[in-house]
Amino acid sequence: CRFLRGLYLMRVVCLISGKGTNLQALIDWQANGLLGDARIVAVISNTAAALGLERAGNAGIPTKILSQRDFSNRCAFDHALIQFIDVYEPNLVVLAGFMRILTSGFVTHYERRLINIHPSLLPKYKGLNTHKRALGAGDKNAGATVHWVTPELDAGDIIRQVKVPISREDTEETLKAKVLNAEHSLYPSVIRDLSLGLIKC
Ligand code: GRF
């Protein structure tokens, strides 16, 4: 996120695919003046049905839809996505429930400007079904991780994590809800701290 702190805002583009509850948390923090020097300048979704698009629209944030269905291969889609994103000249691209594996060309283009939130205490449980796996392993804690995105899935440097205790009564559903709730403070706090230079890019 190379930008001159104090002189310019940190321009943030969010990529979503679904409900967008993390996006909503970012919007709320921004509305309350809690997002430091970060400003969400656009929200891009790969599906028209994403509820997050409505959340962005309600907050007056420009939205765009780009569907992979309109492209013959992954590289072509990612290339078009870069063109869409770069119109907004972002200092930071935030994956907020963007359900796509990105090509290394895409990831390299945004090296150290691309972050993701993952619902586990990485390096444990990369990929899907994180809560089921944590419960199955008898873990005492679950959690969420914000990390830099690198070509290898869920393997980039960890920026910050939050732990969520697992109780005996927890099911996959209750744990998912608890972790998601924790994500809603973790992600905005990381973006705020990046914008204020409290986390190194
Ligand atoms: C969250 O579980 C996040 O950890 C994962 O995708 C989900 C996004 O949820 N990367 P939402 O769309 O922000 O509600």
PDB file of C-alpha atoms and ligand atoms in Angstrom:
ATOM      1  CA  CYS A   1       0.000   0.000   0.000  1.00  0.00           C
ATOM      2  CA  ARG A   2       2.511   2.550  -1.192  1.00  0.00           C
ATOM      3  CA  PHE A   3       1.058   5.986  -0.547  1.00  0.00           C
ATOM      4  CA  LEU A   4       2.087   9.156   1.229  1.00  0.00           C
ATOM      5  CA  ARG A   5       0.455   8.974   4.607  1.00  0.00           C
ATOM      6  CA  GLY A   6      -0.956  12.196   5.933  1.00  0.00           C
ATOM      7  CA  LEU A   7      -1.067  13.736   2.458  1.00  0.00           C
ATOM      8  CA  TYR A   8      -3.455  11.370   0.757  1.00  0.00           C
ATOM      9  CA  LEU A   9      -6.176   8.981   1.799  1.00  0.00           C
ATOM     10  CA  MET A  10      -5.561   5.276   1.464  1.00  0.00           C
ATOM     11  CA  ARG A  11      -7.850   4.313  -1.394  1.00  0.00           C
ATOM     12  CA  VAL A  12      -9.460   0.925  -0.784  1.00  0.00           C
ATOM     13  CA  VAL A  13     -11.223  -1.266  -3.344  1.00  0.00           C
ATOM     14  CA  CYS A  14     -13.189  -4.184  -1.868  1.00  0.00           C
ATOM     15  CA  LEU A  15     -13.900  -7.394  -3.764  1.00  0.00           C
ATOM     16  CA  ILE A  16     -16.942  -9.394  -2.689  1.00  0.00           C
ATOM     17  CA  SER A  17     -19.055 -12.336  -3.795  1.00  0.00           C
ATOM     18  CA  GLY A  18     -21.739 -12.703  -1.168  1.00  0.00           C
ATOM     19  CA  LYS A  19     -23.375 -11.363   1.955  1.00  0.00           C
ATOM     20  CA  GLY A  20     -20.755  -8.712   2.579  1.00  0.00           C
ATOM     21  CA  THR A  21     -20.997  -8.565   6.365  1.00  0.00           C
ATOM     22  CA  ASN A  22     -17.290  -7.746   6.552  1.00  0.00           C
ATOM     23  CA  LEU A  23     -17.843  -5.017   3.982  1.00  0.00           C
ATOM     24  CA  GLN A  24     -20.684  -3.696   6.156  1.00  0.00           C
ATOM     25  CA  ALA A  25     -18.340  -3.538   9.129  1.00  0.00           C
ATOM     26  CA  LEU A  26     -15.854  -1.505   7.065  1.00  0.00           C
ATOM     27  CA  ILE A  27     -18.632   0.811   5.890  1.00  0.00           C
ATOM     28  CA  ASP A  28     -19.824   1.295   9.483  1.00  0.00           C
ATOM     29  CA  TRP A  29     -16.337   2.040  10.801  1.00  0.00           C
ATOM     30  CA  GLN A  30     -15.792   4.517   7.968  1.00  0.00           C
ATOM     31  CA  ALA A  31     -19.160   6.189   8.629  1.00  0.00           C
ATOM     32  CA  ASN A  32     -18.199   6.548  12.285  1.00  0.00           C
ATOM     33  CA  GLY A  33     -14.806   8.032  11.469  1.00  0.00           C
ATOM     34  CA  LEU A  34     -12.999   4.949  12.778  1.00  0.00           C
ATOM     35  CA  LEU A  35     -11.253   3.774   9.627  1.00  0.00           C
ATOM     36  CA  GLY A  36      -8.251   6.083   9.924  1.00  0.00           C
ATOM     37  CA  ASP A  37      -7.094   7.471   6.577  1.00  0.00           C
ATOM     38  CA  ALA A  38      -8.714   4.649   4.621  1.00  0.00           C
ATOM     39  CA  ARG A  39     -11.604   5.309   2.224  1.00  0.00           C
ATOM     40  CA  ILE A  40     -13.587   2.660   0.405  1.00  0.00           C
ATOM     41  CA  VAL A  41     -13.647   4.001  -3.143  1.00  0.00           C
ATOM     42  CA  ALA A  42     -15.336   1.068  -4.898  1.00  0.00           C
ATOM     43  CA  VAL A  43     -16.852  -2.359  -4.370  1.00  0.00           C
ATOM     44  CA  ILE A  44     -16.557  -4.964  -7.108  1.00  0.00           C
ATOM     45  CA  SER A  45     -18.498  -8.227  -7.124  1.00  0.00           C
ATOM     46  CA  ASN A  46     -18.231 -11.251  -9.387  1.00  0.00           C
ATOM     47  CA  THR A  47     -21.925 -11.976  -8.848  1.00  0.00           C
ATOM     48  CA  ALA A  48     -24.879  -9.670  -9.412  1.00  0.00           C
ATOM     49  CA  ALA A  49     -26.793 -11.289  -6.538  1.00  0.00           C
ATOM     50  CA  ALA A  50     -24.243 -10.352  -3.863  1.00  0.00           C
ATOM     51  CA  LEU A  51     -26.031  -8.641  -0.984  1.00  0.00           C
ATOM     52  CA  GLY A  52     -22.843  -6.648  -0.418  1.00  0.00           C
ATOM     53  CA  LEU A  53     -23.618  -4.648  -3.565  1.00  0.00           C
ATOM     54  CA  GLU A  54     -26.749  -3.349  -1.884  1.00  0.00           C
ATOM     55  CA  ARG A  55     -24.785  -2.468   1.246  1.00  0.00           C
ATOM     56  CA  ALA A  56     -22.290  -0.486  -0.833  1.00  0.00           C
ATOM     57  CA  GLY A  57     -25.064   1.202  -2.791  1.00  0.00           C
ATOM     58  CA  ASN A  58     -26.804   2.247   0.435  1.00  0.00           C
ATOM     59  CA  ALA A  59     -23.545   3.827   1.579  1.00  0.00           C
ATOM     60  CA  GLY A  60     -23.104   5.699  -1.696  1.00  0.00           C
ATOM     61  CA  ILE A  61     -20.051   3.694  -2.724  1.00  0.00           C
ATOM     62  CA  PRO A  62     -19.638   3.006  -6.462  1.00  0.00           C
ATOM     63  CA  THR A  63     -20.151  -0.652  -7.414  1.00  0.00           C
ATOM     64  CA  LYS A  64     -19.230  -2.765 -10.404  1.00  0.00           C
ATOM     65  CA  ILE A  65     -20.063  -6.345 -11.392  1.00  0.00           C
ATOM     66  CA  LEU A  66     -17.682  -8.503 -13.365  1.00  0.00           C
ATOM     67  CA  SER A  67     -18.696 -12.120 -13.896  1.00  0.00           C
ATOM     68  CA  GLN A  68     -16.253 -14.891 -14.729  1.00  0.00           C
ATOM     69  CA  ARG A  69     -19.008 -16.349 -16.897  1.00  0.00           C
ATOM     70  CA  ASP A  70     -18.223 -13.725 -19.500  1.00  0.00           C
ATOM     71  CA  PHE A  71     -14.636 -14.955 -19.858  1.00  0.00           C
ATOM     72  CA  SER A  72     -13.210 -18.089 -21.398  1.00  0.00           C
ATOM     73  CA  ASN A  73     -10.495 -18.625 -18.829  1.00  0.00           C
ATOM     74  CA  ARG A  74      -9.186 -17.572 -15.445  1.00  0.00           C
ATOM     75  CA  CYS A  75      -6.372 -15.398 -16.817  1.00  0.00           C
ATOM     76  CA  ALA A  76      -8.735 -13.426 -19.048  1.00  0.00           C
ATOM     77  CA  PHE A  77     -11.094 -12.788 -16.128  1.00  0.00           C
ATOM     78  CA  ASP A  78      -8.303 -11.729 -13.783  1.00  0.00           C
ATOM     79  CA  HIS A  79      -6.867  -9.453 -16.452  1.00  0.00           C
ATOM     80  CA  ALA A  80     -10.244  -7.738 -16.882  1.00  0.00           C
ATOM     81  CA  LEU A  81     -10.631  -7.522 -13.125  1.00  0.00           C
ATOM     82  CA  ILE A  82      -7.309  -5.681 -12.872  1.00  0.00           C
ATOM     83  CA  GLN A  83      -8.549  -3.162 -15.459  1.00  0.00           C
ATOM     84  CA  PHE A  84     -11.762  -2.662 -13.449  1.00  0.00           C
ATOM     85  CA  ILE A  85      -9.932  -2.223 -10.166  1.00  0.00           C
ATOM     86  CA  ASP A  86      -7.169   0.044 -11.399  1.00  0.00           C
ATOM     87  CA  VAL A  87      -9.624   2.676 -12.621  1.00  0.00           C
ATOM     88  CA  TYR A  88      -9.993   3.472  -8.899  1.00  0.00           C
ATOM     89  CA  GLU A  89      -6.217   3.726  -8.301  1.00  0.00           C
ATOM     90  CA  PRO A  90      -6.288   1.736  -5.070  1.00  0.00           C
ATOM     91  CA  ASN A  91      -3.513   1.689  -2.500  1.00  0.00           C
ATOM     92  CA  LEU A  92      -5.115  -1.386  -1.009  1.00  0.00           C
ATOM     93  CA  VAL A  93      -7.324  -4.147  -2.450  1.00  0.00           C
ATOM     94  CA  VAL A  94      -9.385  -5.941   0.179  1.00  0.00           C
ATOM     95  CA  LEU A  95     -10.787  -9.422  -0.391  1.00  0.00           C
ATOM     96  CA  ALA A  96     -13.972  -9.503   1.656  1.00  0.00           C
ATOM     97  CA  GLY A  97     -15.516 -12.882   0.942  1.00  0.00           C
ATOM     98  CA  PHE A  98     -14.404 -12.919  -2.699  1.00  0.00           C
ATOM     99  CA  MET A  99     -14.910 -16.564  -3.614  1.00  0.00           C
ATOM    100  CA  ARG A 100     -12.329 -16.940  -6.344  1.00  0.00           C
ATOM    101  CA  ILE A 101      -8.868 -18.373  -6.491  1.00  0.00           C
ATOM    102  CA  LEU A 102      -6.760 -15.641  -8.059  1.00  0.00           C
ATOM    103  CA  THR A 103      -4.050 -16.183 -10.669  1.00  0.00           C
ATOM    104  CA  SER A 104      -0.464 -15.461  -9.721  1.00  0.00           C
ATOM    105  CA  GLY A 105      -0.488 -12.706 -12.377  1.00  0.00           C
ATOM    106  CA  PHE A 106      -3.258 -10.939 -10.467  1.00  0.00           C
ATOM    107  CA  VAL A 107      -1.642 -11.443  -7.083  1.00  0.00           C
ATOM    108  CA  THR A 108       1.750 -10.252  -8.311  1.00  0.00           C
ATOM    109  CA  HIS A 109       0.189  -7.117  -9.808  1.00  0.00           C
ATOM    110  CA  TYR A 110      -1.064  -6.205  -6.309  1.00  0.00           C
ATOM    111  CA  GLU A 111       1.950  -7.400  -4.366  1.00  0.00           C
ATOM    112  CA  ARG A 112       1.769  -6.004  -0.798  1.00  0.00           C
ATOM    113  CA  ARG A 113      -1.446  -4.172  -1.724  1.00  0.00           C
ATOM    114  CA  LEU A 114      -3.785  -7.183  -1.467  1.00  0.00           C
ATOM    115  CA  ILE A 115      -5.177  -8.567   1.798  1.00  0.00           C
ATOM    116  CA  ASN A 116      -7.615 -11.310   2.738  1.00  0.00           C
ATOM    117  CA  ILE A 117      -9.501 -12.421   5.830  1.00  0.00           C
ATOM    118  CA  HIS A 118      -9.661 -16.135   6.481  1.00  0.00           C
ATOM    119  CA  PRO A 119     -11.848 -17.844   9.123  1.00  0.00           C
ATOM    120  CA  SER A 120      -9.162 -19.832  10.925  1.00  0.00           C
ATOM    121  CA  LEU A 121      -5.997 -19.350  12.906  1.00  0.00           C
ATOM    122  CA  LEU A 122      -3.647 -19.757   9.948  1.00  0.00           C
ATOM    123  CA  PRO A 123      -1.483 -21.662   9.202  1.00  0.00           C
ATOM    124  CA  LYS A 124      -4.128 -24.078  10.485  1.00  0.00           C
ATOM    125  CA  TYR A 125      -7.013 -24.915   8.163  1.00  0.00           C
ATOM    126  CA  LYS A 126      -6.273 -23.237   4.865  1.00  0.00           C
ATOM    127  CA  GLY A 127      -9.096 -23.522   2.348  1.00  0.00           C
ATOM    128  CA  LEU A 128     -12.705 -24.432   3.135  1.00  0.00           C
ATOM    129  CA  ASN A 129     -14.667 -25.959   6.066  1.00  0.00           C
ATOM    130  CA  THR A 130     -12.411 -24.355   8.654  1.00  0.00           C
ATOM    131  CA  HIS A 131     -14.913 -24.542  11.535  1.00  0.00           C
ATOM    132  CA  LYS A 132     -15.763 -28.175  10.948  1.00  0.00           C
ATOM    133  CA  ARG A 133     -12.081 -29.013  10.917  1.00  0.00           C
ATOM    134  CA  ALA A 134     -11.358 -27.045  14.106  1.00  0.00           C
ATOM    135  CA  LEU A 135     -14.232 -28.797  15.903  1.00  0.00           C
ATOM    136  CA  GLY A 136     -13.205 -32.185  14.545  1.00  0.00           C
ATOM    137  CA  ALA A 137      -9.659 -31.708  15.814  1.00  0.00           C
ATOM    138  CA  GLY A 138     -10.923 -30.842  19.305  1.00  0.00           C
ATOM    139  CA  ASP A 139      -9.224 -27.414  19.214  1.00  0.00           C
ATOM    140  CA  LYS A 140      -9.683 -25.105  22.198  1.00  0.00           C
ATOM    141  CA  ASN A 141      -9.639 -22.001  20.014  1.00  0.00           C
ATOM    142  CA  ALA A 142     -10.812 -21.047  16.568  1.00  0.00           C
ATOM    143  CA  GLY A 143     -10.307 -17.617  15.076  1.00  0.00           C
ATOM    144  CA  ALA A 144      -9.664 -15.455  12.058  1.00  0.00           C
ATOM    145  CA  THR A 145      -6.571 -14.202  10.280  1.00  0.00           C
ATOM    146  CA  VAL A 146      -5.872 -11.198   8.081  1.00  0.00           C
ATOM    147  CA  HIS A 147      -2.953 -11.857   5.769  1.00  0.00           C
ATOM    148  CA  TRP A 148      -1.168 -10.535   2.706  1.00  0.00           C
ATOM    149  CA  VAL A 149      -2.191 -12.451  -0.380  1.00  0.00           C
ATOM    150  CA  THR A 150       0.472 -14.391  -2.243  1.00  0.00           C
ATOM    151  CA  PRO A 151       0.026 -16.879  -5.097  1.00  0.00           C
ATOM    152  CA  GLU A 152      -0.157 -19.811  -2.659  1.00  0.00           C
ATOM    153  CA  LEU A 153      -3.653 -20.116  -1.129  1.00  0.00           C
ATOM    154  CA  ASP A 154      -3.992 -18.670   2.407  1.00  0.00           C
ATOM    155  CA  ALA A 155      -0.216 -18.765   2.857  1.00  0.00           C
ATOM    156  CA  GLY A 156       0.890 -15.101   2.763  1.00  0.00           C
ATOM    157  CA  ASP A 157       2.437 -13.311   5.736  1.00  0.00           C
ATOM    158  CA  ILE A 158       0.048 -12.985   8.650  1.00  0.00           C
ATOM    159  CA  ILE A 159      -0.853  -9.404   9.573  1.00  0.00           C
ATOM    160  CA  ARG A 160      -3.084  -9.992  12.605  1.00  0.00           C
ATOM    161  CA  GLN A 161      -5.198 -12.741  14.161  1.00  0.00           C
ATOM    162  CA  VAL A 162      -8.019 -12.938  16.645  1.00  0.00           C
ATOM    163  CA  LYS A 163      -8.733 -15.989  18.772  1.00  0.00           C
ATOM    164  CA  VAL A 164     -12.243 -17.190  19.506  1.00  0.00           C
ATOM    165  CA  PRO A 165     -12.627 -19.756  22.294  1.00  0.00           C
ATOM    166  CA  ILE A 166     -14.495 -22.926  21.338  1.00  0.00           C
ATOM    167  CA  SER A 167     -17.014 -24.096  23.917  1.00  0.00           C
ATOM    168  CA  ARG A 168     -18.297 -27.656  24.328  1.00  0.00           C
ATOM    169  CA  GLU A 169     -21.712 -26.656  23.026  1.00  0.00           C
ATOM    170  CA  ASP A 170     -20.378 -25.160  19.811  1.00  0.00           C
ATOM    171  CA  THR A 171     -21.604 -26.487  16.475  1.00  0.00           C
ATOM    172  CA  GLU A 172     -20.250 -25.554  13.098  1.00  0.00           C
ATOM    173  CA  GLU A 173     -22.992 -22.920  12.833  1.00  0.00           C
ATOM    174  CA  THR A 174     -22.468 -21.287  16.234  1.00  0.00           C
ATOM    175  CA  LEU A 175     -18.708 -21.245  15.765  1.00  0.00           C
ATOM    176  CA  LYS A 176     -19.046 -19.720  12.315  1.00  0.00           C
ATOM    177  CA  ALA A 177     -21.217 -16.945  13.756  1.00  0.00           C
ATOM    178  CA  LYS A 178     -18.774 -16.237  16.598  1.00  0.00           C
ATOM    179  CA  VAL A 179     -15.771 -16.103  14.277  1.00  0.00           C
ATOM    180  CA  LEU A 180     -17.590 -13.911  11.766  1.00  0.00           C
ATOM    181  CA  ASN A 181     -18.494 -11.527  14.560  1.00  0.00           C
ATOM    182  CA  ALA A 182     -14.823 -11.328  15.554  1.00  0.00           C
ATOM    183  CA  GLU A 183     -13.877 -10.692  11.915  1.00  0.00           C
ATOM    184  CA  HIS A 184     -16.065  -7.594  11.969  1.00  0.00           C
ATOM    185  CA  SER A 185     -13.643  -5.833  14.320  1.00  0.00           C
ATOM    186  CA  LEU A 186     -10.452  -7.480  13.107  1.00  0.00           C
ATOM    187  CA  TYR A 187     -10.677  -6.459   9.464  1.00  0.00           C
ATOM    188  CA  PRO A 188     -11.539  -2.765  10.002  1.00  0.00           C
ATOM    189  CA  SER A 189      -8.863  -2.434  12.692  1.00  0.00           C
ATOM    190  CA  VAL A 190      -6.191  -3.818  10.359  1.00  0.00           C
ATOM    191  CA  ILE A 191      -7.239  -1.502   7.527  1.00  0.00           C
ATOM    192  CA  ARG A 192      -7.291   1.476   9.880  1.00  0.00           C
ATOM    193  CA  ASP A 193      -3.800   0.610  11.147  1.00  0.00           C
ATOM    194  CA  LEU A 194      -2.439   0.129   7.624  1.00  0.00           C
ATOM    195  CA  SER A 195      -3.806   3.545   6.682  1.00  0.00           C
ATOM    196  CA  LEU A 196      -2.177   5.137   9.721  1.00  0.00           C
ATOM    197  CA  GLY A 197       1.148   3.463   9.108  1.00  0.00           C
ATOM    198  CA  LEU A 198       0.859   1.401  12.293  1.00  0.00           C
ATOM    199  CA  ILE A 199       1.313  -1.759  10.243  1.00  0.00           C
ATOM    200  CA  LYS A 200       4.121  -1.897   7.714  1.00  0.00           C
ATOM    201  CA  CYS A 201       3.166  -2.603   4.095  1.00  0.00           C
TER     202      CYS A 201
HETATM  203  C1  GRF B   1     -15.923 -14.775   5.916  1.00  0.00           C
HETATM  204  O1  GRF B   1     -16.109 -15.984   6.596  1.00  0.00           O
HETATM  205  C2  GRF B   1     -14.465 -14.587   5.633  1.00  0.00           C
HETATM  206  O2  GRF B   1     -13.633 -15.099   6.620  1.00  0.00           O
HETATM  207  C3  GRF B   1     -14.292 -15.374   4.361  1.00  0.00           C
HETATM  208  O3  GRF B   1     -15.472 -15.132   3.633  1.00  0.00           O
HETATM  209  C4  GRF B   1     -16.533 -14.833   4.530  1.00  0.00           C
HETATM  210  C5  GRF B   1     -17.103 -13.525   4.097  1.00  0.00           C
HETATM  211  O4  GRF B   1     -18.302 -13.239   4.729  1.00  0.00           O
HETATM  212  N1  GRF B   1     -13.102 -14.986   3.646  1.00  0.00           N
HETATM  213  P1  GRF B   1     -19.069 -11.872   4.402  1.00  0.00           P
HETATM  214  O5  GRF B   1     -19.439 -11.901   2.918  1.00  0.00           O
HETATM  215  O6  GRF B   1     -18.150 -10.744   4.724  1.00  0.00           O
HETATM  216  O7  GRF B   1     -20.271 -11.903   5.271  1.00  0.00           O
END
